[in-house]
């Protein structure tokens, strides 16, 4: 849909239109987000072509199942999978993927979710891969069965979860496996998939935040995963409330009909064959578990536009600008009670970050206190807060605007001198 776009199209629209912030009208002061595309702070800024697509999509109506079928084709192409679905975030993709695994095309099961009495609902997960996001898996009705230990974190051992432990947990109540993907996940996804498939069990992979690199869009599914989830509102820069579920067409179909609005007559209902295999359904289900996680036509179209920009490499054009901003901040902090260093990524796609290691004794304040004061100031500044315990702040440039760099420099210098 779009080729490489010029940088001005990626610039924050506020830089061009000097309008009073809509947030100010609501009594909120917009923040300086130096924390990255995190959900708590509203996710990533949508590029102008994405906003334009959102606006354009709002002007007409289309049947949502046909739009999801068109989205499925695009997602399948971008991910090398059979089919895809735009979901209400990656967390919703986890819920819908789990629902599909639990029900398949069984109408009775769809109607009962999240009650799974009478059919297998155990999902096996490595204990070390558990997080707040697995609530989304349990929300579909699954019961998690943990395997392995977290003994490295506990400093009580040297081993991580092993594939035999998954296999040992499989039984008549097992419905599938959930695997949280990162380049350092263990055991390797391929091994877990091979083991699960020996028992005819599907594997649902959470790869929500594992973009970039763009190669992960295809490589995760290529390892044999049956379903994979990605966030649409992180690196892809689509609407914050979107996500992608992709994988085997039968599972995507089962997820789609449990998410779409189903208020139609059996005789009239003609779902697109590319999305739903009508021949496998004994009837037409009513609203399913995912009806509470609906996605709008505008969100679907905007996400597809963002996915196009992401896969075409358009965002790489900004890396140099990000680097220059961080260098400006580094210079501004040269005499502060902190040492700064770049966190680099070797994939040529992930923006660098600036790590600010605070000399807490010299400053007389902890990193927690600095973080708190930055948030409480005006404008409020939010920095990466994942390493505060080690005395470090992290500045992620992804959501910053050119016009904010000067105030950000000033606020950091004030709090760190
Ligand atoms: C961000 C994230 C999610 C949730 O994604 P949303 O798109 O915000 O719903 C799930 N799992 C992991 C590992 C994440 O990083």
Short mmCIF file of C-alpha atoms and ligand atoms in Angstrom, two decimals:
data_model
loop_
_atom_site.label_atom_id
_atom_site.label_comp_id
_atom_site.label_asym_id
_atom_site.label_seq_id
_atom_site.Cartn_x
_atom_site.Cartn_y
_atom_site.Cartn_z
CA UNK A 1 0.00 0.00 0.00
CA UNK A 2 2.87 2.34 0.83
CA UNK A 3 6.47 2.44 -0.24
CA UNK A 4 9.24 4.00 1.78
CA UNK A 5 7.76 7.18 3.20
CA UNK A 6 9.61 10.39 3.77
CA UNK A 7 10.60 11.32 7.29
CA UNK A 8 8.25 14.26 7.48
CA UNK A 9 5.36 11.78 7.26
CA UNK A 10 6.69 10.05 10.36
CA UNK A 11 7.08 13.23 12.34
CA UNK A 12 4.64 13.79 15.10
CA UNK A 13 1.57 15.57 13.67
CA UNK A 14 1.56 18.01 16.62
CA UNK A 15 4.81 19.42 15.30
CA UNK A 16 3.04 20.71 12.24
CA UNK A 17 -0.37 21.59 13.60
CA UNK A 18 0.13 23.92 16.54
CA UNK A 19 -3.12 23.12 18.20
CA UNK A 20 -3.99 23.20 21.86
CA UNK A 21 -3.71 19.70 23.11
CA UNK A 22 -7.03 17.94 23.49
CA UNK A 23 -5.64 16.60 26.75
CA UNK A 24 -5.18 20.12 28.07
CA UNK A 25 -8.84 20.73 27.38
CA UNK A 26 -9.52 17.74 29.61
CA UNK A 27 -7.30 19.11 32.33
CA UNK A 28 -4.34 16.83 31.71
CA UNK A 29 -0.80 17.88 31.00
CA UNK A 30 0.74 15.78 28.18
CA UNK A 31 3.87 14.03 29.37
CA UNK A 32 7.30 13.59 27.87
CA UNK A 33 7.37 9.87 27.26
CA UNK A 34 10.99 8.75 27.36
CA UNK A 35 9.88 5.29 28.34
CA UNK A 36 9.01 3.81 24.96
CA UNK A 37 5.81 2.35 23.54
CA UNK A 38 4.38 1.15 26.83
CA UNK A 39 0.65 0.62 27.28
CA UNK A 40 0.50 2.53 30.58
CA UNK A 41 1.52 5.71 28.76
CA UNK A 42 -0.62 5.23 25.66
CA UNK A 43 1.65 3.15 23.43
CA UNK A 44 3.47 4.27 20.33
CA UNK A 45 2.67 7.38 18.29
CA UNK A 46 0.74 6.51 15.13
CA UNK A 47 2.41 7.82 11.95
CA UNK A 48 0.36 10.13 9.77
CA UNK A 49 -0.48 7.53 7.09
CA UNK A 50 -1.94 5.36 9.88
CA UNK A 51 -4.05 8.22 11.25
CA UNK A 52 -5.17 9.00 7.71
CA UNK A 53 -6.21 5.38 7.15
CA UNK A 54 -8.13 5.42 10.45
CA UNK A 55 -9.96 8.55 9.39
CA UNK A 56 -10.73 7.25 5.91
CA UNK A 57 -12.02 3.93 7.23
CA UNK A 58 -14.47 5.77 9.46
CA UNK A 59 -16.21 7.29 6.43
CA UNK A 60 -17.79 4.07 5.10
CA UNK A 61 -19.30 0.87 6.46
CA UNK A 62 -18.27 -2.67 5.57
CA UNK A 63 -19.21 -6.08 7.00
CA UNK A 64 -16.62 -6.74 9.68
CA UNK A 65 -16.16 -10.41 8.79
CA UNK A 66 -15.22 -9.45 5.24
CA UNK A 67 -12.80 -6.85 6.52
CA UNK A 68 -11.24 -9.41 8.88
CA UNK A 69 -10.97 -11.82 5.92
CA UNK A 70 -9.08 -9.16 3.95
CA UNK A 71 -6.91 -8.51 7.01
CA UNK A 72 -6.30 -12.25 7.28
CA UNK A 73 -4.78 -12.31 3.78
CA UNK A 74 -2.48 -9.38 4.56
CA UNK A 75 -1.41 -10.80 7.89
CA UNK A 76 -0.84 -14.23 6.36
CA UNK A 77 1.44 -12.66 3.76
CA UNK A 78 3.38 -10.64 6.34
CA UNK A 79 3.82 -13.57 8.72
CA UNK A 80 4.10 -16.54 6.39
CA UNK A 81 1.11 -18.17 8.07
CA UNK A 82 -2.18 -19.54 6.72
CA UNK A 83 -4.42 -16.86 8.26
CA UNK A 84 -4.63 -13.95 10.68
CA UNK A 85 -7.00 -11.90 12.76
CA UNK A 86 -6.81 -8.35 14.09
CA UNK A 87 -7.51 -8.52 17.82
CA UNK A 88 -7.95 -6.00 20.63
CA UNK A 89 -4.25 -6.09 21.54
CA UNK A 90 -1.88 -8.98 21.97
CA UNK A 91 -3.43 -9.84 25.32
CA UNK A 92 -6.77 -10.31 23.57
CA UNK A 93 -4.95 -12.36 20.92
CA UNK A 94 -3.82 -14.65 23.74
CA UNK A 95 -7.41 -14.96 24.98
CA UNK A 96 -8.82 -15.58 21.50
CA UNK A 97 -6.03 -17.99 20.59
CA UNK A 98 -6.70 -19.95 23.77
CA UNK A 99 -10.45 -19.92 23.10
CA UNK A 100 -9.81 -21.33 19.61
CA UNK A 101 -7.60 -24.07 21.03
CA UNK A 102 -10.22 -24.98 23.65
CA UNK A 103 -13.19 -25.13 21.25
CA UNK A 104 -12.05 -25.66 17.68
CA UNK A 105 -15.27 -25.46 15.64
CA UNK A 106 -17.37 -27.04 18.43
CA UNK A 107 -20.41 -24.78 18.89
CA UNK A 108 -21.33 -26.21 22.27
CA UNK A 109 -17.91 -25.50 23.69
CA UNK A 110 -17.96 -21.96 22.25
CA UNK A 111 -21.25 -21.32 23.99
CA UNK A 112 -19.92 -22.58 27.33
CA UNK A 113 -16.60 -20.70 27.54
CA UNK A 114 -15.06 -19.77 29.90
CA UNK A 115 -16.69 -22.77 31.57
CA UNK A 116 -14.72 -25.81 30.38
CA UNK A 117 -16.51 -28.53 32.32
CA UNK A 118 -16.42 -31.72 30.29
CA UNK A 119 -13.58 -30.97 27.90
CA UNK A 120 -9.80 -30.60 28.17
CA UNK A 121 -8.70 -27.14 29.29
CA UNK A 122 -5.19 -27.54 30.68
CA UNK A 123 -2.58 -25.36 29.04
CA UNK A 124 1.02 -26.22 29.86
CA UNK A 125 3.43 -23.32 30.46
CA UNK A 126 7.00 -23.08 31.74
CA UNK A 127 7.03 -21.60 35.24
CA UNK A 128 9.78 -19.15 34.18
CA UNK A 129 7.53 -17.87 31.35
CA UNK A 130 4.63 -16.93 33.58
CA UNK A 131 3.72 -13.23 33.73
CA UNK A 132 0.81 -10.90 34.28
CA UNK A 133 -0.17 -11.50 30.67
CA UNK A 134 -1.08 -15.14 31.23
CA UNK A 135 -4.25 -13.89 32.92
CA UNK A 136 -5.38 -13.41 29.30
CA UNK A 137 -4.96 -17.16 28.71
CA UNK A 138 -6.84 -18.05 31.89
CA UNK A 139 -9.61 -15.60 30.93
CA UNK A 140 -10.69 -17.97 28.13
CA UNK A 141 -11.26 -20.72 30.69
CA UNK A 142 -7.89 -22.45 30.53
CA UNK A 143 -6.24 -23.80 33.61
CA UNK A 144 -2.47 -23.35 33.58
CA UNK A 145 -0.21 -26.28 34.42
CA UNK A 146 3.30 -25.12 35.27
CA UNK A 147 6.40 -27.06 34.40
CA UNK A 148 10.07 -26.48 35.19
CA UNK A 149 11.47 -24.26 37.91
CA UNK A 150 12.79 -20.74 38.12
CA UNK A 151 15.93 -21.85 39.89
CA UNK A 152 18.32 -19.43 38.20
CA UNK A 153 16.30 -16.47 39.50
CA UNK A 154 16.08 -18.25 42.87
CA UNK A 155 19.87 -18.70 42.73
CA UNK A 156 19.26 -22.33 43.63
CA UNK A 157 20.35 -24.09 40.46
CA UNK A 158 21.79 -23.76 36.96
CA UNK A 159 19.13 -25.36 34.75
CA UNK A 160 16.11 -23.98 32.95
CA UNK A 161 12.89 -25.68 31.87
CA UNK A 162 13.54 -28.78 29.76
CA UNK A 163 11.39 -30.27 27.00
CA UNK A 164 10.82 -33.57 28.78
CA UNK A 165 9.05 -31.64 31.53
CA UNK A 166 6.38 -30.47 29.08
CA UNK A 167 5.89 -34.03 27.87
CA UNK A 168 5.64 -35.37 31.41
CA UNK A 169 2.82 -32.89 32.12
CA UNK A 170 0.70 -33.91 29.10
CA UNK A 171 -2.39 -35.95 29.92
CA UNK A 172 -6.03 -36.42 28.92
CA UNK A 173 -6.96 -32.93 30.18
CA UNK A 174 -4.20 -31.16 28.20
CA UNK A 175 -5.49 -28.80 25.51
CA UNK A 176 -2.24 -27.18 24.39
CA UNK A 177 0.93 -25.29 25.25
CA UNK A 178 1.58 -21.58 25.73
CA UNK A 179 5.12 -20.39 25.04
CA UNK A 180 6.45 -16.86 25.62
CA UNK A 181 8.97 -16.19 22.87
CA UNK A 182 12.17 -14.17 23.16
CA UNK A 183 15.57 -14.87 21.62
CA UNK A 184 16.68 -16.22 25.02
CA UNK A 185 13.62 -18.36 25.76
CA UNK A 186 14.38 -21.93 26.76
CA UNK A 187 13.93 -24.68 25.79
CA UNK A 188 13.97 -23.70 22.09
CA UNK A 189 10.50 -23.20 20.58
CA UNK A 190 11.18 -25.78 17.85
CA UNK A 191 11.78 -28.46 20.50
CA UNK A 192 8.62 -27.62 22.42
CA UNK A 193 6.59 -27.59 19.19
CA UNK A 194 7.96 -30.97 18.10
CA UNK A 195 7.15 -32.43 21.50
CA UNK A 196 3.61 -30.96 21.58
CA UNK A 197 2.87 -32.03 18.01
CA UNK A 198 3.89 -35.63 18.82
CA UNK A 199 0.87 -35.53 21.14
CA UNK A 200 -1.36 -33.61 18.66
CA UNK A 201 -1.31 -30.55 20.90
CA UNK A 202 -1.20 -26.99 19.49
CA UNK A 203 1.32 -24.35 20.64
CA UNK A 204 0.24 -20.73 21.15
CA UNK A 205 3.16 -18.29 21.19
CA UNK A 206 3.21 -14.87 22.85
CA UNK A 207 5.64 -12.77 20.80
CA UNK A 208 3.87 -9.49 21.64
CA UNK A 209 6.93 -7.33 22.14
CA UNK A 210 9.46 -9.23 20.03
CA UNK A 211 9.39 -6.75 17.13
CA UNK A 212 11.67 -5.49 15.72
CA UNK A 213 13.40 -7.21 14.04
CA UNK A 214 10.82 -7.58 11.26
CA UNK A 215 12.20 -11.04 10.58
CA UNK A 216 10.44 -12.18 13.77
CA UNK A 217 7.09 -11.70 12.01
CA UNK A 218 7.89 -14.78 9.95
CA UNK A 219 10.52 -16.66 11.92
CA UNK A 220 8.39 -17.43 14.99
CA UNK A 221 5.63 -19.14 13.02
CA UNK A 222 8.30 -20.83 10.89
CA UNK A 223 9.46 -22.66 14.00
CA UNK A 224 6.17 -24.55 13.85
CA UNK A 225 3.95 -22.57 16.22
CA UNK A 226 0.24 -23.10 15.57
CA UNK A 227 -0.71 -19.58 16.67
CA UNK A 228 1.41 -16.46 17.28
CA UNK A 229 0.42 -13.14 18.93
CA UNK A 230 1.93 -9.71 18.30
CA UNK A 231 1.05 -6.27 19.65
CA UNK A 232 -0.20 -3.80 17.06
CA UNK A 233 0.46 -0.79 19.25
CA UNK A 234 4.13 -1.31 20.05
CA UNK A 235 6.78 -1.35 17.30
CA UNK A 236 4.21 -1.73 14.51
CA UNK A 237 2.76 1.67 15.59
CA UNK A 238 -0.83 0.81 14.87
CA UNK A 239 -3.66 1.73 17.23
CA UNK A 240 -2.65 0.92 20.80
CA UNK A 241 -5.74 -1.26 21.19
CA UNK A 242 -4.82 -3.63 18.34
CA UNK A 243 -2.97 -6.89 18.11
CA UNK A 244 -2.40 -9.73 15.67
CA UNK A 245 -3.24 -13.40 16.03
CA UNK A 246 -1.88 -15.50 13.17
CA UNK A 247 -1.37 -19.15 12.37
CA UNK A 248 -3.38 -22.18 11.31
CA UNK A 249 -6.53 -21.26 9.41
CA UNK A 250 -8.85 -23.56 11.34
CA UNK A 251 -7.82 -22.01 14.66
CA UNK A 252 -8.03 -18.48 13.27
CA UNK A 253 -11.56 -19.27 12.00
CA UNK A 254 -12.57 -20.55 15.43
CA UNK A 255 -11.15 -17.40 17.04
CA UNK A 256 -12.86 -15.13 14.49
CA UNK A 257 -16.39 -16.42 15.05
CA UNK A 258 -15.95 -16.16 18.81
CA UNK A 259 -14.93 -12.52 18.46
CA UNK A 260 -17.16 -11.20 15.67
CA UNK A 261 -20.72 -10.04 16.25
CA UNK A 262 -22.95 -13.02 15.41
CA UNK A 263 -26.36 -11.40 15.31
CA UNK A 264 -27.54 -12.82 11.97
CA UNK A 265 -29.88 -15.53 10.61
CA UNK A 266 -28.46 -18.95 9.84
CA UNK A 267 -29.83 -18.79 6.29
CA UNK A 268 -28.29 -15.40 5.62
CA UNK A 269 -24.94 -15.93 7.31
CA UNK A 270 -22.25 -16.33 4.65
CA UNK A 271 -18.87 -15.81 6.27
CA UNK A 272 -15.98 -15.42 3.80
CA UNK A 273 -14.44 -18.82 3.10
CA UNK A 274 -10.98 -17.34 3.55
CA UNK A 275 -11.74 -16.71 7.23
CA UNK A 276 -14.29 -19.30 8.35
CA UNK A 277 -14.85 -22.83 7.05
CA UNK A 278 -18.65 -22.85 7.11
CA UNK A 279 -18.77 -26.55 6.21
CA UNK A 280 -17.21 -27.46 9.56
CA UNK A 281 -19.93 -25.68 11.56
CA UNK A 282 -23.12 -27.40 12.60
CA UNK A 283 -24.91 -24.05 12.92
CA UNK A 284 -24.30 -20.44 13.78
CA UNK A 285 -22.98 -19.66 17.25
CA UNK A 286 -24.24 -16.70 19.26
CA UNK A 287 -21.91 -14.00 20.56
CA UNK A 288 -18.83 -15.68 21.93
CA UNK A 289 -16.22 -15.02 24.56
CA UNK A 290 -14.44 -12.49 22.35
CA UNK A 291 -17.48 -10.33 21.65
CA UNK A 292 -16.27 -8.26 24.63
CA UNK A 293 -12.97 -7.68 22.82
CA UNK A 294 -14.27 -6.32 19.54
CA UNK A 295 -12.12 -4.41 17.08
CA UNK A 296 -13.48 -1.56 14.97
CA UNK A 297 -13.18 -1.19 11.21
CA UNK A 298 -11.00 1.90 11.72
CA UNK A 299 -8.63 -0.01 13.99
CA UNK A 300 -8.34 -2.90 11.52
CA UNK A 301 -7.55 -0.63 8.58
CA UNK A 302 -5.11 1.48 10.61
CA UNK A 303 -3.32 -1.61 11.87
CA UNK A 304 -2.95 -2.98 8.33
CA UNK A 305 -1.50 0.34 7.21
CA UNK A 306 0.94 0.34 10.11
CA UNK A 307 1.89 -3.27 9.40
CA UNK A 308 2.71 -2.23 5.82
CA UNK A 309 4.93 0.60 7.03
CA UNK A 310 6.63 -1.67 9.55
CA UNK A 311 7.30 -4.52 7.13
CA UNK A 312 8.55 -2.20 4.40
CA UNK A 313 11.26 -0.84 6.70
CA UNK A 314 9.90 2.72 6.69
CA UNK A 315 10.58 3.21 10.38
CA UNK A 316 14.31 2.61 9.97
CA UNK A 317 14.60 6.13 8.54
CA UNK A 318 14.09 7.49 12.06
CA UNK A 319 16.97 5.65 13.70
CA UNK A 320 19.47 8.41 12.91
CA UNK A 321 17.17 11.05 14.38
CA UNK A 322 16.69 9.01 17.55
CA UNK A 323 20.46 8.64 17.89
CA UNK A 324 20.98 12.38 17.47
CA UNK A 325 18.41 13.12 20.21
CA UNK A 326 20.11 10.72 22.60
CA UNK A 327 23.51 12.28 21.81
CA UNK A 328 22.05 15.69 22.66
CA UNK A 329 20.86 14.32 26.00
CA UNK A 330 24.20 12.66 26.62
CA UNK A 331 26.00 15.95 26.07
CA UNK A 332 23.57 17.76 28.35
CA UNK A 333 24.33 15.27 31.12
CA UNK A 334 28.11 15.37 30.74
CA UNK A 335 28.64 17.08 34.11
CA UNK A 336 25.70 15.45 35.93
CA UNK A 337 26.05 12.99 38.81
CA UNK A 338 25.55 10.15 36.36
CA UNK A 339 27.32 8.28 33.62
CA UNK A 340 25.54 7.63 30.36
CA UNK A 341 25.96 4.91 27.78
CA UNK A 342 24.15 3.76 24.66
CA UNK A 343 22.25 0.48 24.67
CA UNK A 344 22.70 -0.75 21.12
CA UNK A 345 20.95 -3.51 19.18
CA UNK A 346 22.71 -5.21 16.32
CA UNK A 347 19.65 -5.85 14.13
CA UNK A 348 19.75 -2.41 12.49
CA UNK A 349 16.07 -1.86 13.31
CA UNK A 350 15.65 -1.44 17.07
CA UNK A 351 16.20 2.14 18.23
CA UNK A 352 19.11 2.60 20.65
CA UNK A 353 18.39 3.69 24.22
CA UNK A 354 20.42 5.80 26.61
CA UNK A 355 21.22 4.26 29.96
CA UNK A 356 21.74 6.81 32.74
CA UNK A 357 23.59 5.29 35.67
CA UNK A 358 23.13 7.58 38.65
CA UNK A 359 25.91 8.17 41.13
CA UNK A 360 23.45 7.93 44.01
CA UNK A 361 25.88 8.84 46.85
CA UNK A 362 27.15 11.90 44.94
CA UNK A 363 23.63 13.02 43.99
CA UNK A 364 22.18 12.25 47.40
CA UNK A 365 19.12 10.66 45.80
CA UNK A 366 18.20 7.22 44.62
CA UNK A 367 17.09 6.42 41.09
CA UNK A 368 13.59 5.81 42.49
CA UNK A 369 13.53 9.34 43.92
CA UNK A 370 14.78 10.84 40.65
CA UNK A 371 12.14 8.90 38.72
CA UNK A 372 9.45 10.12 41.09
CA UNK A 373 10.58 13.76 40.84
CA UNK A 374 10.70 13.58 37.04
CA UNK A 375 7.10 12.36 36.95
CA UNK A 376 5.95 14.97 39.46
CA UNK A 377 7.56 17.90 37.59
CA UNK A 378 6.21 20.01 34.77
CA UNK A 379 6.12 18.79 32.11
CA UNK A 380 5.92 15.32 33.64
CA UNK A 381 8.76 13.13 32.40
CA UNK A 382 8.50 9.34 32.31
CA UNK A 383 11.72 7.40 31.82
CA UNK A 384 12.30 3.66 31.57
CA UNK A 385 11.92 2.30 35.11
CA UNK A 386 13.00 -1.30 34.68
CA UNK A 387 16.46 -0.94 36.27
CA UNK A 388 15.83 1.58 39.09
CA UNK A 389 16.98 -0.97 41.66
CA UNK A 390 20.42 -0.90 39.99
CA UNK A 391 20.49 2.91 40.11
CA UNK A 392 19.74 3.28 36.39
CA UNK A 393 17.21 5.21 34.32
CA UNK A 394 16.70 4.33 30.67
CA UNK A 395 15.75 6.89 28.02
CA UNK A 396 13.93 5.26 25.09
CA UNK A 397 13.45 7.68 22.17
CA UNK A 398 10.54 5.91 20.41
CA UNK A 399 7.74 8.15 21.69
CA UNK A 400 9.69 11.41 21.98
CA UNK A 401 9.03 14.45 19.82
CA UNK A 402 11.71 16.77 18.44
CA UNK A 403 10.19 19.71 20.31
CA UNK A 404 10.52 17.89 23.64
CA UNK A 405 14.25 17.20 23.57
CA UNK A 406 15.20 20.56 25.04
CA UNK A 407 12.80 20.32 28.01
CA UNK A 408 13.82 16.71 28.54
CA UNK A 409 17.51 17.72 28.67
CA UNK A 410 16.68 20.47 31.12
CA UNK A 411 14.59 18.28 33.42
CA UNK A 412 17.17 15.47 33.45
CA UNK A 413 20.00 17.95 34.13
CA UNK A 414 18.01 19.58 36.95
CA UNK A 415 17.30 16.31 38.69
CA UNK A 416 20.72 14.81 38.15
CA UNK A 417 22.93 17.75 39.21
C1 LIG B 1 2.94 -6.04 25.67
C2 LIG B 1 2.86 -7.50 25.91
C3 LIG B 1 1.61 -8.16 25.90
C4 LIG B 1 0.30 -7.42 25.76
O1 LIG B 1 0.18 -6.82 24.52
P1 LIG B 1 -0.99 -5.74 24.25
O2 LIG B 1 -0.93 -5.54 22.78
O3 LIG B 1 -0.66 -4.55 25.05
O4 LIG B 1 -2.26 -6.38 24.68
C5 LIG B 1 1.59 -9.52 26.09
N1 LIG B 1 2.73 -10.23 26.27
C6 LIG B 1 3.93 -9.64 26.28
C7 LIG B 1 5.16 -10.48 26.48
C8 LIG B 1 4.05 -8.26 26.10
O5 LIG B 1 5.25 -7.66 26.10
#
